[in-house]
Tab-separated table of C-alpha atoms in Angstrom:
chain	number	residue	atom	x	y	z
G	1	UNK	CA	-22.999	3.333	24.801
G	2	UNK	CA	-19.800	2.443	26.963
G	3	UNK	CA	-17.104	2.244	24.795
G	4	UNK	CA	-15.105	-0.039	27.821
G	5	UNK	CA	-17.706	-2.710	25.779
G	6	UNK	CA	-15.076	-2.087	22.920
G	7	UNK	CA	-12.344	-2.860	24.712
G	8	UNK	CA	-13.999	-5.512	25.622
G	9	UNK	CA	-14.251	-7.526	22.246
G	10	UNK	CA	-10.952	-6.560	20.767
G	11	UNK	CA	-9.788	-8.188	23.472
G	12	UNK	CA	-10.929	-11.476	22.286
G	13	UNK	CA	-10.095	-10.751	19.037
G	14	UNK	CA	-6.915	-12.829	18.962
G	15	UNK	CA	-3.419	-12.823	16.070
G	16	UNK	CA	-2.301	-16.148	15.288
G	17	UNK	CA	0.722	-15.645	16.156
G	18	UNK	CA	2.892	-18.719	15.144
G	19	UNK	CA	0.926	-18.130	11.953
G	20	UNK	CA	2.413	-14.760	11.154
G	21	UNK	CA	5.984	-15.598	12.470
G	22	UNK	CA	6.293	-19.250	9.181
G	23	UNK	CA	4.334	-16.967	7.156
G	24	UNK	CA	6.796	-14.564	7.058
G	25	UNK	CA	9.582	-17.116	7.426
G	26	UNK	CA	8.450	-18.508	4.213
G	27	UNK	CA	8.586	-15.847	2.400
G	28	UNK	CA	11.520	-14.588	3.693
G	29	UNK	CA	13.604	-16.690	1.027
G	30	UNK	CA	11.544	-16.255	-1.903
G	31	UNK	CA	12.002	-12.970	-0.708
G	32	UNK	CA	16.032	-12.867	-0.254
G	33	UNK	CA	16.471	-14.571	-3.898
G	34	UNK	CA	14.881	-11.857	-5.411
G	35	UNK	CA	16.384	-8.904	-3.797
G	36	UNK	CA	20.081	-10.671	-4.625
G	37	UNK	CA	19.006	-10.910	-8.117
G	38	UNK	CA	17.348	-7.835	-9.265
G	39	UNK	CA	18.076	-4.936	-6.805
G	40	UNK	CA	20.811	-3.617	-8.822
G	41	UNK	CA	20.265	-2.933	-12.191
G	42	UNK	CA	16.460	-1.935	-10.890
G	43	UNK	CA	17.483	0.816	-8.271
G	44	UNK	CA	19.870	2.132	-11.369
G	45	UNK	CA	17.119	2.563	-14.035
G	46	UNK	CA	14.857	3.594	-10.829
G	47	UNK	CA	17.192	6.795	-10.100
G	48	UNK	CA	17.138	7.673	-13.277
G	49	UNK	CA	13.729	7.373	-13.812
G	50	UNK	CA	12.856	9.468	-10.793
G	51	UNK	CA	15.482	12.063	-12.055
G	52	UNK	CA	14.210	12.471	-15.791
G	53	UNK	CA	10.955	12.813	-13.922
G	54	UNK	CA	11.405	15.622	-11.419
G	55	UNK	CA	13.272	17.362	-14.041
G	56	UNK	CA	10.655	17.511	-16.097
G	57	UNK	CA	7.922	18.733	-12.664
G	58	UNK	CA	10.646	21.573	-11.912
G	59	UNK	CA	10.511	22.896	-15.602
G	60	UNK	CA	6.795	22.427	-15.846
G	61	UNK	CA	6.656	23.951	-12.350
G	62	UNK	CA	8.766	26.679	-12.597
G	63	UNK	CA	6.232	27.784	-15.603
G	64	UNK	CA	2.851	27.463	-14.710
G	65	UNK	CA	4.397	29.538	-11.753
G	66	UNK	CA	5.486	32.550	-13.748
G	67	UNK	CA	2.440	32.104	-15.779
G	68	UNK	CA	0.309	33.156	-13.129
G	69	UNK	CA	2.754	35.939	-11.678
G	70	UNK	CA	1.855	37.484	-14.939
G	71	UNK	CA	-1.239	39.492	-14.609
G	72	UNK	CA	-1.242	41.253	-11.116
G	73	UNK	CA	-5.279	41.347	-12.158
G	74	UNK	CA	-5.629	37.626	-12.595
G	75	UNK	CA	-4.490	36.927	-9.092
G	76	UNK	CA	-5.992	33.068	-7.760
G	77	UNK	CA	-8.089	31.968	-4.549
G	78	UNK	CA	-7.194	28.323	-3.404
G	79	UNK	CA	-9.182	25.793	-0.749
G	80	UNK	CA	-8.980	22.682	0.374
G	81	UNK	CA	-11.596	21.011	-0.880
G	82	UNK	CA	-13.043	17.878	0.193
G	83	UNK	CA	-10.807	15.688	0.245
G	84	UNK	CA	-8.607	18.381	3.001
G	85	UNK	CA	-5.898	16.929	0.635
G	86	UNK	CA	-6.070	18.844	-2.004
G	87	UNK	CA	-5.567	22.611	-2.904
G	88	UNK	CA	-7.966	23.022	-5.343
G	89	UNK	CA	-7.678	26.342	-7.935
G	90	UNK	CA	-10.984	28.663	-7.628
G	91	UNK	CA	-13.117	28.845	-10.797
G	92	UNK	CA	-16.699	29.545	-12.463
G	93	UNK	CA	-17.366	25.956	-11.022
G	94	UNK	CA	-18.770	24.980	-7.367
G	95	UNK	CA	-15.894	23.266	-5.366
G	96	UNK	CA	-17.116	21.936	-2.294
G	97	UNK	CA	-15.072	23.237	0.446
G	98	UNK	CA	-13.879	20.952	3.435
G	99	UNK	CA	-16.617	19.069	5.767
G	100	UNK	CA	-14.621	17.464	8.127
G	101	UNK	CA	-13.236	19.803	10.535
G	102	UNK	CA	-16.549	20.951	11.493
G	103	UNK	CA	-17.392	21.958	15.021
G	104	UNK	CA	-21.568	22.265	15.036
G	105	UNK	CA	-22.297	25.117	18.999
G	106	UNK	CA	-25.387	24.002	19.639
G	107	UNK	CA	-26.987	26.474	22.012
G	108	UNK	CA	-25.093	29.300	22.527
G	109	UNK	CA	-24.220	30.589	26.013
G	110	UNK	CA	-24.927	33.623	27.788
G	111	UNK	CA	-26.802	34.382	24.068
G	112	UNK	CA	-29.210	34.842	25.805
G	113	UNK	CA	-32.203	34.850	23.994
G	114	UNK	CA	-32.979	31.860	22.032
G	115	UNK	CA	-31.257	28.788	22.987
G	116	UNK	CA	-32.071	26.655	20.359
G	117	UNK	CA	-29.463	28.997	17.886
G	118	UNK	CA	-26.584	26.568	16.847
G	119	UNK	CA	-23.687	28.101	14.745
G	120	UNK	CA	-20.935	25.644	13.199
G	121	UNK	CA	-17.320	26.202	13.180
G	122	UNK	CA	-15.471	25.538	9.948
G	123	UNK	CA	-11.585	26.122	9.196
G	124	UNK	CA	-11.074	28.407	6.523
G	125	UNK	CA	-8.028	27.808	4.267
G	126	UNK	CA	-8.111	30.337	1.914
G	127	UNK	CA	-5.147	31.676	0.373
G	128	UNK	CA	-4.651	34.127	-2.286
G	129	UNK	CA	-1.903	33.439	-4.696
G	130	UNK	CA	-0.361	36.926	-7.155
G	131	UNK	CA	2.009	39.719	-7.473
G	132	UNK	CA	3.429	42.673	-5.520
G	133	UNK	CA	-0.377	41.990	-3.077
G	134	UNK	CA	0.521	43.484	0.480
G	135	UNK	CA	-2.570	42.868	2.094
G	136	UNK	CA	-6.203	40.606	1.835
G	137	UNK	CA	-9.432	41.492	3.370
G	138	UNK	CA	-11.834	39.535	3.535
G	139	UNK	CA	-15.370	40.187	3.760
G	140	UNK	CA	-19.051	39.148	4.728
G	141	UNK	CA	-21.612	40.442	2.996
G	142	UNK	CA	-23.840	41.142	5.926
G	143	UNK	CA	-23.785	43.409	8.353
G	144	UNK	CA	-21.274	44.751	11.702
G	145	UNK	CA	-21.779	41.635	13.724
G	146	UNK	CA	-21.449	41.651	17.466
G	147	UNK	CA	-21.435	38.949	20.282
G	148	UNK	CA	-25.189	40.627	20.972
G	149	UNK	CA	-26.204	40.158	17.076
G	150	UNK	CA	-24.200	37.506	16.191
G	151	UNK	CA	-26.935	34.690	16.489
G	152	UNK	CA	-29.491	36.443	14.177
G	153	UNK	CA	-26.206	36.728	11.527
G	154	UNK	CA	-26.147	34.383	8.234
G	155	UNK	CA	-22.096	34.232	9.079
G	156	UNK	CA	-19.117	35.474	10.866
G	157	UNK	CA	-15.293	35.168	11.024
G	158	UNK	CA	-13.253	33.220	13.969
G	159	UNK	CA	-10.322	32.454	14.833
G	160	UNK	CA	-9.306	29.125	16.090
G	161	UNK	CA	-6.431	28.998	18.122
G	162	UNK	CA	-5.062	25.008	17.526
G	163	UNK	CA	-2.542	25.229	20.633
G	164	UNK	CA	-5.240	23.914	23.204
G	165	UNK	CA	-5.316	24.151	26.789
G	166	UNK	CA	-7.359	23.695	30.077
G	167	UNK	CA	-11.421	24.892	29.936
G	168	UNK	CA	-11.596	28.242	30.912
G	169	UNK	CA	-13.672	29.155	34.199
G	170	UNK	CA	-15.821	31.669	32.668
G	171	UNK	CA	-16.993	32.203	28.672
G	172	UNK	CA	-18.210	35.272	29.540
G	173	UNK	CA	-14.703	36.938	28.681
G	174	UNK	CA	-15.558	39.652	25.134
G	175	UNK	CA	-13.045	37.230	22.911
G	176	UNK	CA	-13.163	34.029	23.848
G	177	UNK	CA	-16.800	33.408	22.620
G	178	UNK	CA	-16.972	29.707	22.392
G	179	UNK	CA	-14.866	26.711	22.525
G	180	UNK	CA	-15.169	23.140	21.336
G	181	UNK	CA	-13.496	20.478	24.314
G	182	UNK	CA	-12.147	16.989	24.733
G	183	UNK	CA	-11.825	14.831	27.170
G	184	UNK	CA	-8.258	12.780	26.603
G	185	UNK	CA	-7.754	10.194	29.820
G	186	UNK	CA	-7.979	12.473	32.769
G	187	UNK	CA	-7.432	15.862	31.194
G	188	UNK	CA	-10.239	18.133	30.167
G	189	UNK	CA	-8.657	20.333	27.572
G	190	UNK	CA	-10.230	22.302	24.610
G	191	UNK	CA	-9.686	24.364	21.539
G	192	UNK	CA	-10.589	28.446	21.572
G	193	UNK	CA	-12.464	29.950	19.318
G	194	UNK	CA	-12.706	33.652	18.845
G	195	UNK	CA	-14.451	35.566	17.420
G	196	UNK	CA	-13.556	38.206	14.711
G	197	UNK	CA	-16.803	39.860	13.267
G	198	UNK	CA	-17.865	40.416	9.782
G	199	UNK	CA	-14.345	40.597	8.098
G	200	UNK	CA	-10.845	40.145	8.888
G	201	UNK	CA	-6.889	41.726	6.889
G	202	UNK	CA	-4.125	39.745	6.814
G	203	UNK	CA	-0.548	40.513	5.400
G	204	UNK	CA	0.149	39.165	2.358
G	205	UNK	CA	2.661	37.353	3.438
G	206	UNK	CA	1.719	35.816	6.387
G	207	UNK	CA	-1.945	34.894	5.363
G	208	UNK	CA	-2.466	31.567	6.460
G	209	UNK	CA	0.062	32.508	10.174
G	210	UNK	CA	-2.875	31.756	11.839
G	211	UNK	CA	-6.025	29.679	11.303
G	212	UNK	CA	-8.839	31.241	10.144
G	213	UNK	CA	-12.401	29.704	10.622
G	214	UNK	CA	-16.399	30.169	8.898
G	215	UNK	CA	-19.268	29.854	11.497
G	216	UNK	CA	-22.068	30.077	9.647
G	217	UNK	CA	-25.419	30.430	11.845
G	218	UNK	CA	-27.912	27.548	10.839
G	219	UNK	CA	-31.546	28.905	11.163
G	220	UNK	CA	-34.702	27.231	12.487
G	221	UNK	CA	-37.352	27.726	9.301
G	222	UNK	CA	-41.795	27.277	9.410
G	223	UNK	CA	-41.393	23.531	9.155
G	224	UNK	CA	-39.044	23.564	12.783
G	225	UNK	CA	-36.168	22.329	10.004
G	226	UNK	CA	-32.478	23.718	10.486
G	227	UNK	CA	-31.505	25.720	7.035
G	228	UNK	CA	-28.586	27.812	5.831
G	229	UNK	CA	-28.266	30.518	4.541
G	230	UNK	CA	-26.113	31.351	1.079
G	231	UNK	CA	-23.692	34.260	1.743
G	232	UNK	CA	-20.907	36.759	-0.477
G	233	UNK	CA	-17.697	37.295	1.126
G	234	UNK	CA	-16.612	39.378	-0.708
G	235	UNK	CA	-12.173	39.446	-1.393
G	236	UNK	CA	-10.256	42.495	-1.283
G	237	UNK	CA	-6.633	43.173	-2.156
G	238	UNK	CA	-4.649	45.775	-1.563
G	239	UNK	CA	-1.715	46.195	-4.186
G	240	UNK	CA	1.604	47.585	-2.960
G	241	UNK	CA	0.558	50.957	-5.536
G	242	UNK	CA	-1.918	51.448	-2.323
G	243	UNK	CA	-4.597	50.568	-5.153
G	244	UNK	CA	-7.511	47.323	-5.135
G	245	UNK	CA	-9.192	44.638	-6.560
G	246	UNK	CA	-12.260	42.293	-5.688
G	247	UNK	CA	-13.306	39.059	-6.372
G	248	UNK	CA	-15.872	37.773	-4.910
G	249	UNK	CA	-16.747	34.151	-3.139
G	250	UNK	CA	-21.101	32.873	-3.091
G	251	UNK	CA	-20.997	30.249	-0.246
G	252	UNK	CA	-23.858	27.621	-0.432
G	253	UNK	CA	-24.016	25.724	2.764
G	254	UNK	CA	-26.302	22.888	2.024
G	255	UNK	CA	-27.367	20.612	5.052
G	256	UNK	CA	-28.614	16.364	4.276
G	257	UNK	CA	-30.473	15.805	7.327
G	258	UNK	CA	-32.304	19.244	8.050
G	259	UNK	CA	-32.890	17.926	12.832
G	260	UNK	CA	-28.722	17.899	13.209
G	261	UNK	CA	-26.613	21.138	13.491
G	262	UNK	CA	-24.143	19.738	10.853
G	263	UNK	CA	-23.626	21.088	6.982
G	264	UNK	CA	-22.767	18.608	5.105
G	265	UNK	CA	-21.350	20.431	1.565
G	266	UNK	CA	-20.550	23.995	1.230
G	267	UNK	CA	-20.329	25.198	-2.504
G	268	UNK	CA	-18.226	27.906	-3.462
G	269	UNK	CA	-18.494	29.694	-6.369
G	270	UNK	CA	-16.451	32.946	-7.860
G	271	UNK	CA	-18.775	35.601	-8.659
X	1	UNK	CA	17.875	-3.164	-1.070
X	2	UNK	CA	19.595	-5.415	1.514
X	3	UNK	CA	18.757	-6.348	4.350
X	4	UNK	CA	19.366	-4.304	7.303
X	5	UNK	CA	17.386	-6.577	10.114
X	6	UNK	CA	17.657	-9.418	11.121
X	7	UNK	CA	15.376	-12.576	10.701
X	8	UNK	CA	15.567	-13.275	14.684
X	9	UNK	CA	15.710	-9.502	15.421
X	10	UNK	CA	12.186	-9.460	13.359
X	11	UNK	CA	10.594	-12.353	14.791
X	12	UNK	CA	10.933	-10.692	18.076
X	13	UNK	CA	9.007	-7.609	17.136
X	14	UNK	CA	6.398	-9.824	15.201
X	15	UNK	CA	6.184	-11.687	18.807
X	16	UNK	CA	6.098	-8.361	20.535
X	17	UNK	CA	3.763	-6.107	17.902
X	18	UNK	CA	1.921	-8.611	15.645
X	19	UNK	CA	-1.836	-8.096	17.899
X	20	UNK	CA	-2.079	-4.525	17.992
X	21	UNK	CA	-0.708	-4.387	14.603
X	22	UNK	CA	-3.601	-7.210	13.462
X	23	UNK	CA	-6.547	-5.698	15.203
X	24	UNK	CA	-5.330	-1.938	14.091
X	25	UNK	CA	-5.618	-3.432	10.500
X	26	UNK	CA	-8.531	-5.340	11.064
X	27	UNK	CA	-10.685	-2.852	12.294
X	28	UNK	CA	-9.153	-0.612	9.012
X	29	UNK	CA	-9.334	-3.440	6.120
X	30	UNK	CA	-13.005	-4.823	8.381
X	31	UNK	CA	-11.159	-8.821	6.878
X	32	UNK	CA	-9.086	-10.756	8.644
X	33	UNK	CA	-7.354	-12.665	6.192
X	34	UNK	CA	-6.513	-9.164	4.391
X	35	UNK	CA	-5.004	-8.576	8.166
X	36	UNK	CA	-2.869	-11.133	8.348
X	37	UNK	CA	-1.261	-10.392	4.029
X	38	UNK	CA	-1.031	-7.451	5.448
X	39	UNK	CA	1.581	-7.858	9.382
X	40	UNK	CA	3.265	-9.905	6.449
X	41	UNK	CA	4.324	-7.018	4.416
X	42	UNK	CA	4.921	-4.969	7.425
X	43	UNK	CA	7.435	-7.108	9.285
X	44	UNK	CA	8.728	-7.500	5.330
X	45	UNK	CA	9.289	-4.112	5.191
X	46	UNK	CA	10.244	-3.354	8.423
X	47	UNK	CA	13.886	-5.828	8.228
X	48	UNK	CA	14.025	-4.126	5.714
X	49	UNK	CA	13.995	-0.994	6.634
X	50	UNK	CA	16.598	1.455	7.097
X	51	UNK	CA	15.883	4.141	9.764
X	52	UNK	CA	17.970	3.224	13.314
X	53	UNK	CA	14.842	2.998	16.060
X	54	UNK	CA	15.018	5.078	19.179
X	55	UNK	CA	13.355	2.880	21.366
X	56	UNK	CA	10.495	0.967	20.923
X	57	UNK	CA	7.695	3.817	21.019
X	58	UNK	CA	9.543	5.070	17.726
X	59	UNK	CA	9.675	1.255	16.415
X	60	UNK	CA	5.646	0.837	18.453
X	61	UNK	CA	4.813	4.046	15.749
X	62	UNK	CA	6.300	3.423	12.624
X	63	UNK	CA	4.590	-0.063	11.924
X	64	UNK	CA	1.367	1.277	13.130
X	65	UNK	CA	2.411	3.830	10.777
X	66	UNK	CA	3.015	1.904	7.964
X	67	UNK	CA	-0.055	-0.823	8.978
X	68	UNK	CA	-2.238	1.717	7.643
X	69	UNK	CA	-0.176	2.442	4.486
X	70	UNK	CA	-0.842	-0.766	4.134
X	71	UNK	CA	-3.891	-1.485	4.945
X	72	UNK	CA	-4.817	1.872	2.148
X	73	UNK	CA	-3.070	0.262	-0.744
X	74	UNK	CA	-5.637	-2.154	0.313
X	75	UNK	CA	-8.716	-0.182	-0.325
X	76	UNK	CA	-7.305	1.664	-3.444
X	77	UNK	CA	-7.917	-1.706	-5.633
X	78	UNK	CA	-11.393	-1.381	-6.207
X	79	UNK	CA	-11.924	-5.222	-5.931
X	80	UNK	CA	-11.554	-4.144	-2.573
X	81	UNK	CA	-13.852	-1.608	-2.194
X	82	UNK	CA	-16.997	-4.506	-1.783
X	83	UNK	CA	-18.815	-4.874	1.953
X	84	UNK	CA	-17.808	-7.250	3.061
X	85	UNK	CA	-20.584	-8.810	5.518
X	86	UNK	CA	-19.848	-7.780	9.488
X	87	UNK	CA	-20.275	-11.397	11.354
X	88	UNK	CA	-17.442	-12.492	8.987
X	89	UNK	CA	-14.578	-9.721	10.780
X	90	UNK	CA	-14.437	-12.245	13.790
X	91	UNK	CA	-16.158	-14.510	15.053
X	92	UNK	CA	-16.281	-14.304	19.092
X	93	UNK	CA	-18.708	-17.174	21.000
X	94	UNK	CA	-21.161	-14.453	21.786
X	95	UNK	CA	-21.590	-12.865	19.852
X	96	UNK	CA	-24.335	-10.246	21.132
X	97	UNK	CA	-22.056	-9.419	23.536
X	98	UNK	CA	-20.582	-7.030	21.357
X	99	UNK	CA	-23.261	-5.218	19.665
X	100	UNK	CA	-20.492	-1.963	20.178
X	101	UNK	CA	-17.769	-4.260	18.245
X	102	UNK	CA	-19.922	-4.345	15.140
X	103	UNK	CA	-21.289	-0.718	15.381
X	104	UNK	CA	-17.408	0.526	15.401
X	105	UNK	CA	-16.808	-1.376	12.244
X	106	UNK	CA	-19.493	-0.719	10.727
X	107	UNK	CA	-18.386	3.332	10.836
X	108	UNK	CA	-16.468	5.267	7.691
X	109	UNK	CA	-13.002	3.916	8.160
X	110	UNK	CA	-11.944	7.304	9.642
X	111	UNK	CA	-14.013	6.722	11.865
X	112	UNK	CA	-13.562	3.225	13.215
X	113	UNK	CA	-9.853	4.169	13.216
X	114	UNK	CA	-9.449	7.345	15.350
X	115	UNK	CA	-11.711	5.159	17.905
X	116	UNK	CA	-10.074	2.196	17.692
X	117	UNK	CA	-6.513	4.310	18.386
X	118	UNK	CA	-7.890	6.762	20.534
X	119	UNK	CA	-10.602	4.398	22.867
X	120	UNK	CA	-8.559	0.703	22.456
X	121	UNK	CA	-5.334	1.426	21.923
X	122	UNK	CA	-4.885	4.715	24.419
X	123	UNK	CA	-3.648	7.100	22.428
X	124	UNK	CA	-4.273	10.878	22.635
X	125	UNK	CA	-5.555	13.032	19.771
X	126	UNK	CA	-1.890	13.963	19.290
X	127	UNK	CA	-0.643	11.231	18.921
X	128	UNK	CA	-3.357	9.736	16.272
X	129	UNK	CA	-2.846	12.853	14.188
X	130	UNK	CA	0.928	12.373	13.298
X	131	UNK	CA	-0.440	8.701	12.493
X	132	UNK	CA	-2.745	9.482	10.497
X	133	UNK	CA	-0.856	11.848	8.703
X	134	UNK	CA	-4.513	15.266	9.844
X	135	UNK	CA	-4.450	18.052	11.573
X	136	UNK	CA	-5.341	17.854	15.524
X	137	UNK	CA	-8.263	19.239	14.537
X	138	UNK	CA	-9.529	17.169	12.016
X	139	UNK	CA	-8.970	14.265	14.476
X	140	UNK	CA	-10.908	15.811	17.065
X	141	UNK	CA	-13.716	16.297	14.292
X	142	UNK	CA	-13.657	12.482	13.135
X	143	UNK	CA	-13.441	11.843	16.801
X	144	UNK	CA	-17.170	13.617	17.523
X	145	UNK	CA	-18.330	12.768	14.319
X	146	UNK	CA	-17.646	8.363	14.951
X	147	UNK	CA	-18.903	9.427	18.820
X	148	UNK	CA	-21.771	11.003	17.428
X	149	UNK	CA	-22.478	8.340	14.790
X	150	UNK	CA	-21.732	5.535	16.904
X	151	UNK	CA	-24.385	6.489	19.108
X	152	UNK	CA	-27.810	7.204	17.243
X	153	UNK	CA	-26.623	3.657	15.654
X	154	UNK	CA	-26.793	2.338	18.973
X	155	UNK	CA	-29.756	4.018	19.951
X	156	UNK	CA	-31.237	2.431	16.496
X	157	UNK	CA	-30.832	-0.942	17.957
X	158	UNK	CA	-31.742	-0.617	21.361
X	159	UNK	CA	-35.600	0.867	19.193
X	160	UNK	CA	-35.242	-2.516	17.032
X	161	UNK	CA	-35.096	-4.308	20.489
X	162	UNK	CA	-37.959	-3.075	21.764
X	163	UNK	CA	-40.097	-3.545	19.216
């Protein structure tokens, strides 16, 4: 595929500037009249409406927040859903996690075991909200995961670094296990993903300071098709008084095309 | 709202940016008539907007942002979401030479948008992320998947020709 051909095609696409100018000029008079006639009273009414609506919304938000904070045991977990724009409250009903930020890593380098192994990396946008929470720990059901045995693990946590730089000479560094890169005109730059393992903890106050990610392994079944296994993430909250609270999240990755290293949907459910 | 800019000033902007903006609107909506409507609305908005643009780049970025927002509005209306035949998007003299254009136009709108902004307008990933109001990582994912889809589409096309 030669993208230069797209450029050449686009160069042939021309707009009739005179037509655009004419259309613009003819719509101007009408627009001017309309503005002169209606703008003042409408603006006033509009401002009143906006003020009233804003006050109602602020009032509702304050009430909802105070209700949520009323009971520590009912802490909430929010996630970015599949359209990336909404934060949904996690409940017993399955929520589709956003899969738009996925990067597939096929044939992991320096593994030395199985060149067919591949995994898919997602930005993990979990956020816990509640009262008197000091620390949050996310833990996978899998046993301890290291760089050596991660090809056998169902999934592991990673930290994605958005401050991109040039591609490192070697990926043999223990921390920088894999990377994703792109070519931008002349520069070859990359985003680095550092493997964490099967658990990580964050302070409640700055839980979203870093971009944590989930790396899901894809396995080949007897038919040679790719599949991902479901697993559980345990969320452990440590409160100010030292006590702990737990919630369990079932993660179910689904693959639409079993020959592609790509996950089409991730359903998560509160157990 | 008062008009902030003169007609002459806006006409100069039309002269300078209509080509770029039209191609972006066309890429998003895949409908030439709608792209023209979007341009008209965009230039009216430009005339009314109260922003003091720092330089030409700032003006261009603002205009692109408005075109994309207007294109999104167009898509939100359900009667506009019907599929427009690819051959109606633009009449090339020799359409067979431009398979890649139709392949890009056949992509989902977010993918064709990033392909157009990255490869044709030559914006950086950072700039595209600002224009589309998305994370840089998201733009990279879309680019990656768009290229993958394009590669697959083009291969299917070649296989079809061999048969």
